[in-house]
XYZ file of C-alpha atoms in Angstrom:
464
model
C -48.541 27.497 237.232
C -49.444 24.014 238.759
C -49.511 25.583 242.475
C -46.834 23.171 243.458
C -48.710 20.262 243.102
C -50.270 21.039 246.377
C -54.111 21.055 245.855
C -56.564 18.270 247.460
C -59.284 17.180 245.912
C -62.071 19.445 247.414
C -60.000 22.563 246.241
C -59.227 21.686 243.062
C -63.184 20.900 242.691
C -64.408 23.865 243.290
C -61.812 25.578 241.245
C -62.821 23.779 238.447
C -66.546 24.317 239.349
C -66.131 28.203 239.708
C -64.563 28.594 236.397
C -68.059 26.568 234.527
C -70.024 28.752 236.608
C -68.297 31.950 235.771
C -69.636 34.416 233.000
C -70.740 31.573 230.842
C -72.652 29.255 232.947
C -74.437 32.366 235.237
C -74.721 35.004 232.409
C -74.668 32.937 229.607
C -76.941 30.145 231.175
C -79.152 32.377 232.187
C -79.564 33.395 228.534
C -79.590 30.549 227.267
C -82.586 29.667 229.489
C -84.206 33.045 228.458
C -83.975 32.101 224.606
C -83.896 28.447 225.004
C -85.859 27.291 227.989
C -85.435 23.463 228.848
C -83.092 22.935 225.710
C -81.543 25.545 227.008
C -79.723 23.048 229.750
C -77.392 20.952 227.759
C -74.653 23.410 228.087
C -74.773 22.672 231.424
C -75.199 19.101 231.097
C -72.407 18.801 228.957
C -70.384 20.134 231.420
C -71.887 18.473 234.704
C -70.948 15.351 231.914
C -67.245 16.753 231.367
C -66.164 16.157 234.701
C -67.441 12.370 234.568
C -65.684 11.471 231.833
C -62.626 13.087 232.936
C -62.321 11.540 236.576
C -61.550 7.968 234.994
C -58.656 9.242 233.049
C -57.642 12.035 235.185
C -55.228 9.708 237.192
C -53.289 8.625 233.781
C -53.097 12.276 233.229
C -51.736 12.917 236.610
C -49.114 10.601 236.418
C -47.097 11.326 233.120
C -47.254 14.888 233.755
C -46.429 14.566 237.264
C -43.212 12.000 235.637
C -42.433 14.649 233.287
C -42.735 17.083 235.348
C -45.064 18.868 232.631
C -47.298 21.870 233.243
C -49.348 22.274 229.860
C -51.191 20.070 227.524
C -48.201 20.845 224.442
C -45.716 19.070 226.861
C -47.744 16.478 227.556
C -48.588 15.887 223.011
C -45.221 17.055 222.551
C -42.944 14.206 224.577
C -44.904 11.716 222.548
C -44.740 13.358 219.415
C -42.576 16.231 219.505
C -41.940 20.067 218.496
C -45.275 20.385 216.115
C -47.386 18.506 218.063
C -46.299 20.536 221.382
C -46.584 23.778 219.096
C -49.719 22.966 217.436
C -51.246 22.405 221.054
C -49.876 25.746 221.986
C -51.352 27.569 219.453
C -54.537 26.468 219.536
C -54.973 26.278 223.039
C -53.749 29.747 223.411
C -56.599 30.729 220.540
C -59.073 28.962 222.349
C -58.130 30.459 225.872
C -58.516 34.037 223.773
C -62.054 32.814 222.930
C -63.175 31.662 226.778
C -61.801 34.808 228.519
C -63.654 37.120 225.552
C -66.431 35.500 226.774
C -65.755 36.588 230.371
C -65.492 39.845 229.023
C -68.673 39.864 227.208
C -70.195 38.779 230.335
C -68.751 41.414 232.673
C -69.345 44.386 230.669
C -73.217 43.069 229.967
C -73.673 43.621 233.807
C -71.516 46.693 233.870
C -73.842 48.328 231.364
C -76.695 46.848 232.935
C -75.725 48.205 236.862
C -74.074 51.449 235.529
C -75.846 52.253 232.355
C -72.439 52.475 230.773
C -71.395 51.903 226.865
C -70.827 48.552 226.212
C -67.361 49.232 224.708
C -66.289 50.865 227.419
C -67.390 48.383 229.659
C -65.636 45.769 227.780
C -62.150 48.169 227.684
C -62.640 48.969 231.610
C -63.566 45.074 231.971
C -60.289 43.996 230.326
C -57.838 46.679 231.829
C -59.323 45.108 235.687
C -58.394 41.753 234.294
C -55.243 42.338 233.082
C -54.357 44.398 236.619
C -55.766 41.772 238.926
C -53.612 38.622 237.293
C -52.242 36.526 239.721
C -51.042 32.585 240.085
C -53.479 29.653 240.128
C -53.118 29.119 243.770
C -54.533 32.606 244.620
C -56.717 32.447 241.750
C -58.463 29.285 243.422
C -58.790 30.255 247.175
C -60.665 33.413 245.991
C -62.803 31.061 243.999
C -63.890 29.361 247.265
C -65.070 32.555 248.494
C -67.319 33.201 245.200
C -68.611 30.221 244.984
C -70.154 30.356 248.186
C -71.935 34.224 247.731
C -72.942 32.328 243.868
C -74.835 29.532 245.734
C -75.947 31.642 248.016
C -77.571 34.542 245.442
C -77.838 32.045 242.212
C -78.695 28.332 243.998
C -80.799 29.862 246.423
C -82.754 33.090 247.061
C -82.752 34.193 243.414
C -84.686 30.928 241.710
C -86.850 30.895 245.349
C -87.327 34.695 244.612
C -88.079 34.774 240.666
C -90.699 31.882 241.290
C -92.754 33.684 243.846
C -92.618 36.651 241.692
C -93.948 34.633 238.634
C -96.941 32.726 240.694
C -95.127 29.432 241.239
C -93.954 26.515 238.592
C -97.696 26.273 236.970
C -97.690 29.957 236.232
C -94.068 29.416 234.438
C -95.186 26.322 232.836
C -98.202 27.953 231.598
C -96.494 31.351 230.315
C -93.966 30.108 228.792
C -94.571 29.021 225.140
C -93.782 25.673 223.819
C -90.834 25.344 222.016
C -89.195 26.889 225.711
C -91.346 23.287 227.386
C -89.177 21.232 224.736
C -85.862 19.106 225.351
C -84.439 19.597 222.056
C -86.126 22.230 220.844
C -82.451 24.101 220.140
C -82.300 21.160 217.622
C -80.514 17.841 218.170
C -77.548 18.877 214.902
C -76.940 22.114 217.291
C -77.192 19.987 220.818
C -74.637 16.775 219.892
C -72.626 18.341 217.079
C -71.683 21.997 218.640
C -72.471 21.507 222.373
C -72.328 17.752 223.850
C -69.513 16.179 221.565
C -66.860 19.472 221.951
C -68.050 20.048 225.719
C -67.356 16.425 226.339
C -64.086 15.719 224.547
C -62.720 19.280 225.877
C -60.995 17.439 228.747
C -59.092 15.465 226.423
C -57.374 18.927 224.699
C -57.930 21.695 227.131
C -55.175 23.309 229.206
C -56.975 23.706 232.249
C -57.484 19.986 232.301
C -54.108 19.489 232.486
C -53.533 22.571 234.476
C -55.601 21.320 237.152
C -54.881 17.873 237.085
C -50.710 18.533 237.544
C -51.538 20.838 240.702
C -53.208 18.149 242.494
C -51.478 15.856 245.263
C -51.957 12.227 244.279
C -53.497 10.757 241.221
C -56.912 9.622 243.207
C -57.294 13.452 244.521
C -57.336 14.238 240.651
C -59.964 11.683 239.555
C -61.858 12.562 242.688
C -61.333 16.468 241.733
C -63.509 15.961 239.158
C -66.526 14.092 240.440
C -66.843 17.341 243.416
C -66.349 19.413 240.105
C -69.137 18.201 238.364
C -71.395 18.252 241.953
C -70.554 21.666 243.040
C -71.147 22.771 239.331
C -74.651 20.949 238.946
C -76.868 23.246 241.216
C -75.342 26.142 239.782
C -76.270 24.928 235.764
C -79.656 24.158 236.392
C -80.691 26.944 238.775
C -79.652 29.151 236.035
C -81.906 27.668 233.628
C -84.832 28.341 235.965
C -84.100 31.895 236.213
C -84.057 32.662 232.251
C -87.058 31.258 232.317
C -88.735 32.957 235.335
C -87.226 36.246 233.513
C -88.825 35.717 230.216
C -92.575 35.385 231.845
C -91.754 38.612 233.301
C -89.847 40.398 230.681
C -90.320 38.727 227.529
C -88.848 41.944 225.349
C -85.365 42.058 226.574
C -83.178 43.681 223.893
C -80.341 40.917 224.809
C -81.384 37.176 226.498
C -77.856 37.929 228.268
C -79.064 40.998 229.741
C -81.373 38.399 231.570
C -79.363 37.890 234.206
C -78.479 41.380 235.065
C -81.832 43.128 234.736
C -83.744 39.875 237.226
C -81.321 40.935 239.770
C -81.476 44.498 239.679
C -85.654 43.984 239.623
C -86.562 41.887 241.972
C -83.425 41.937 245.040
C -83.401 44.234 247.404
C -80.335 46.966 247.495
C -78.399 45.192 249.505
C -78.393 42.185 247.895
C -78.004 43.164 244.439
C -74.516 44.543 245.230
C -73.781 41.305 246.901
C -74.551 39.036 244.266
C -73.524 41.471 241.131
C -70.487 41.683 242.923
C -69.813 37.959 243.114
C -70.917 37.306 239.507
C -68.598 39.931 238.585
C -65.708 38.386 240.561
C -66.430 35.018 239.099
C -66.165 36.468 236.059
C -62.824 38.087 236.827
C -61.209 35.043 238.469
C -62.566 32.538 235.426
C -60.714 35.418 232.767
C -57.639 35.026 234.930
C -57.347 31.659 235.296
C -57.811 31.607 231.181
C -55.629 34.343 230.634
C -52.367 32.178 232.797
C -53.837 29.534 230.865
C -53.446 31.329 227.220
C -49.922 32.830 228.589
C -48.479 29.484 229.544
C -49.631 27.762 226.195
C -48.002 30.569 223.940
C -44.782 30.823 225.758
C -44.130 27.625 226.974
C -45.540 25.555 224.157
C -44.887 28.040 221.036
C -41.786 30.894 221.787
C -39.896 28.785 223.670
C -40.150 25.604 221.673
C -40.014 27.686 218.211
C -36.862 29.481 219.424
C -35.092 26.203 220.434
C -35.783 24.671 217.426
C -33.754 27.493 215.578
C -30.864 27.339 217.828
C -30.999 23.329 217.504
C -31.488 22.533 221.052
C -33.219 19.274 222.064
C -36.898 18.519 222.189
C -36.872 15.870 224.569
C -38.488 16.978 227.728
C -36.943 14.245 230.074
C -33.569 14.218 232.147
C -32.134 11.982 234.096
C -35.411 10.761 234.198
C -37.320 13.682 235.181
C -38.115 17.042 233.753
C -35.953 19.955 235.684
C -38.942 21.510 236.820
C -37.588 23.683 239.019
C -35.162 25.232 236.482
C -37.889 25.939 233.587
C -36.980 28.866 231.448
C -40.177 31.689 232.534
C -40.293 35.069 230.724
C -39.231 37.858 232.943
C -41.777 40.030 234.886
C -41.814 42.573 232.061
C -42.024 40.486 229.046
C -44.876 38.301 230.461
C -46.657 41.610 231.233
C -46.216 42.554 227.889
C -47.548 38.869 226.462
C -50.662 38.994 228.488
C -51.523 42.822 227.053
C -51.040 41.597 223.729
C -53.297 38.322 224.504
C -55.665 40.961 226.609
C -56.098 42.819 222.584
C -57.269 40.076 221.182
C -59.535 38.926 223.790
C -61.223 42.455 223.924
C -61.439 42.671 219.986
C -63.473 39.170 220.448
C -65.988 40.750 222.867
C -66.510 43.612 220.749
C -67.067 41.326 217.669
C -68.317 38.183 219.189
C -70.564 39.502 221.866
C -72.331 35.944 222.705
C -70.980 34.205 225.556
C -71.515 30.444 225.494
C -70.948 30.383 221.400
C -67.597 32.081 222.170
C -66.970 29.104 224.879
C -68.099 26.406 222.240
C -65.996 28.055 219.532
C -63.121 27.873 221.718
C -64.264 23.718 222.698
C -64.484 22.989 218.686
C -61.310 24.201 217.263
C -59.495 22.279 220.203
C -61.548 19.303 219.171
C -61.472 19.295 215.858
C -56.935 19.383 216.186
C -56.306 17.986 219.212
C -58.768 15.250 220.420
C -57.256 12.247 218.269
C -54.048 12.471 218.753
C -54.768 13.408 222.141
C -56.749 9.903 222.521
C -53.559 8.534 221.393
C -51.483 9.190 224.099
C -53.213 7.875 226.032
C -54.161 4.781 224.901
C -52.201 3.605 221.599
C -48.412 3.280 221.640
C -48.976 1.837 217.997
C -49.478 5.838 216.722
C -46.603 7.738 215.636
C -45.182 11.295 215.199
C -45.935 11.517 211.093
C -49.370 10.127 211.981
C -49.984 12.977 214.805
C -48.514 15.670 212.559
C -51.195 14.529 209.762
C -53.993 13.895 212.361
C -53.740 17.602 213.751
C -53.351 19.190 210.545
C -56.452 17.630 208.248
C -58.831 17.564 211.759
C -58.041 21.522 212.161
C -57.941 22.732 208.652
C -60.802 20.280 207.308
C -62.270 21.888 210.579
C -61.614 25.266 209.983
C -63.143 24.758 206.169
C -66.132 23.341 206.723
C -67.232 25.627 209.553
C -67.255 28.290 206.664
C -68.969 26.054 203.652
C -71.273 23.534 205.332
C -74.581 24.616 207.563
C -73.797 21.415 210.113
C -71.681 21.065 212.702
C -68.453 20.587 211.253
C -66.740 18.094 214.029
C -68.916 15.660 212.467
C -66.469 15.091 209.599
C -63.178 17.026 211.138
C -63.277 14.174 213.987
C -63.562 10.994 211.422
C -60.846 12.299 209.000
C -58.430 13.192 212.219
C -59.114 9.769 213.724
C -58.952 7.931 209.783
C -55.659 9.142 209.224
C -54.070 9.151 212.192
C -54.728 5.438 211.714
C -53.635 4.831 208.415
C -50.652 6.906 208.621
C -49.656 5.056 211.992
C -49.671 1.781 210.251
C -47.838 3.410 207.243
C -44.625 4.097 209.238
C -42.248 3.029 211.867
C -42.844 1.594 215.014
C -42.188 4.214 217.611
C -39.727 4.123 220.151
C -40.929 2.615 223.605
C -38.940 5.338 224.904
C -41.706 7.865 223.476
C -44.617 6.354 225.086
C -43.288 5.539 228.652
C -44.381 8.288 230.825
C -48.124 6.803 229.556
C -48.413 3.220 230.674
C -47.466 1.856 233.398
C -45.944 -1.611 232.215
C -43.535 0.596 229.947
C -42.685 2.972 232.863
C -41.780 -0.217 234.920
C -38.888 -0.627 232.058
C -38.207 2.221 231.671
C -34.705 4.085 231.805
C -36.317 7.023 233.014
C -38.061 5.748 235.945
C -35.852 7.029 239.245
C -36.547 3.591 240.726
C -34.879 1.566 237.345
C -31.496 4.204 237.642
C -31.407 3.682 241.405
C -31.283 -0.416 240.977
C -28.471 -0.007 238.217
């Protein structure tokens, strides 16, 4: 799941990159810029944004789950706080992961339909079937990424924006045709730009899987800060050229039934034959290798971090994640061939049912960022940087920022992470100072002048 540990920093950049600029960033960005226009951008911002924030605290990351020898983000919650917390993270990572490969979906079958002239349901069945037959392990997943994200700079970075421009006049004659909320920063509106795209986009890194996915596959703990900055570089070209495009497509077709068929119907209009299969192709394969990086991710959260955990809790095993002072990583339990088949086809339902019903491909992704956020982000914050906070105080934290979360999305017409957020963070506090001290033994794979002490560290058990 972690590759070995093996990746450098350049690979493990553009993996990250080529997942952004999958279905939601060239699809959905492209829509976005169709319905949006300049405003349109801060989806891509927020990500470009993501991967700064991240690189600082990458290297912390790195190093207690390369101590623990942990592979998912409900290993990393649960040594600190235990079973819930590791469950809890499980779940709703594996919910969210459900949410970001429906939106692959969405945005495969759009061009299916588009280049075919097929159904829309069936594009989205044949679009899942092809994902759930082309699975394969992060390392493989990545190298083909490589590969696409060259053809997507190629088509997406390059002749497409140089191509839609010329075909609109130049940048007066989109300036000048486009209307003037589409001219306008925060014309989406700023409740919609900080409260449901910068603040969950932003704080993603802090609950996502594939954070910690791709930060425990990298070599050293500077090749996963610096993994980030080339992440956020390679990804930058992609996010804005995008942007350029919706808006080149809406001064020529202003009536599209769908701003995500925007994408889809520039290419097919203005390439030539040869290079619309080329670049349909790699935004298709994108597409395909971003769904099965999120489907390992969604498959490693709910077995790893919910059946596994669940069913040792019944049979009373231990939840401690650490011997001898490192996690037998080597001898994890895995689901055989067969039943993780079987998992993935079950997750592959639900992730087609949300492409049916949700067919909009960056709200999907910033569903999926907001739930995370909304559970996860305080005591994730935690971890890393209190060793005052305790297990009660996680427990409470997870439960009040989901559910208050999960409440007001359905009662209130504002982003709801603006409360879920402060009552999370107010009593995970509270509760923290309510009750015990924890151990130092809890906290030590997280700072380094406890992991100096601690009994766990190879180097303390080789000096006794």
């Amino acid at each position: 799941m972690v590759a070995g540990r093996s990746f450098g920093s350049f690979l493990a950049g553009v993996g990250k990159a080529a997942n952004l600029a999958g279905g939601s960033t060239s699809v959905g960005g492209t829509g976005y810029g169709y319905t949006y226009g300049i405003s349109g951008s801060w989806f891509g911002i927020a990500n470009i944004i993501l991967g700064l924030v991240l690189a600082p605290i990458a290297p912390r990351i790195w190093r207690a789950m390369t101590r623990g020898g942990f592979t998912s983000v409900g290993e990393y919650l649960g040594y600190r706080f235990g079973r819930f917390a590791q469950v809890f993270a499980g779940f709703l990572n594996t919910c969210a992961f459900i949410g970001f490969v429906s939106a692959q979906i969405v945005a495969t079958a759009t061009i299916m339909t588009v280049l075919f002239g097929w159904d829309y349901t069936f594009s989205a069945v044949i679009s899942t079937v092809i994902v759930y037959t082309i699975l394969g392990g992060l390392k493989a997943v990545v190298y083909t990424d490589c590969m696409q994200m060259a053809i997507i700079y190629l088509g997406i970075v390059i002749i497409l924006p140089i191509m839609a421009v010329h075909a609109v006049g130049g940048f007066g004659e989109i300036w000048s045709n486009i209307p003037t909320n589409l001219q306008q920063i925060g014309s989406m509106g700023w409740f919609q730009i900080i409260g449901v795209i910068l603040i969950p986009t932003i704080t993603a890194p802090f609950t996502i899987q594939s954070t910690y996915t791709y930060t425990a596959a990298c070599k050293t703990a500077k090749t996963a800060r610096n993994a980030n900055l080339w992440g956020s570089l390679f990804y930058a070209f992609p996010a804005f050229a995008v942007i350029l495009i919706g808006l080149c497509c809406y001064v020529m077709y202003p009536d599209l039934a769908s701003d995500q068929d925007a994408l889809p119907t520039i290419i097919t209009e203005l390439l030539p034959n040869g290079l619309i299969g080329l670049l349909l192709a790699a935004v298709l394969s994108a597409t395909m290798s971003t769904s099965s990086t999120g489907l390992l991710c969604a498959v490693n959260c709910f077995t790893s971090d919910v059946v596994f955990v669940i069913r040792d809790a019944i049979k009373n095993r231990s939840d401690r994640k650490i011997e001898e002072g490192k996690a037998t990583e080597g001898k994890k339990e895995v689901l055989t061939l067969a039943a993780t088949r079987i998992v993935i086809a079950i997750i592959g339902v639900f992730t087609l049912i949300g492409s049916l019903y949700f067919p909009n491909i960056i709200e999907l992704i910033l569903l999926g960022y907001s739930l995370i956020c909304g559970g996860l982000l305080v005591p994730a914050v935690a971890t890393m940087f209190s060793k005052r906070a305790t297990k009660p105080a996680a427990i409470v934290s997870m439960l009040s920022g989901g559910i208050s979360y999960l409440i007001l999305s359905f009662t209130v017409s504002w982003p709801a992470i603006f409360l879920a957020v402060p009552i999370s963070a107010v009593l995970m506090i509270v509760v923290s100072l309510c009750t015990k001290k924890p151990d130092p033994l809890t906290y030590d794979l997280y700072f380094e002048d406890e992991w100096e002490q601690s009994p766990n560290n190879p180097q303390n058990r080789q000096k006794q």
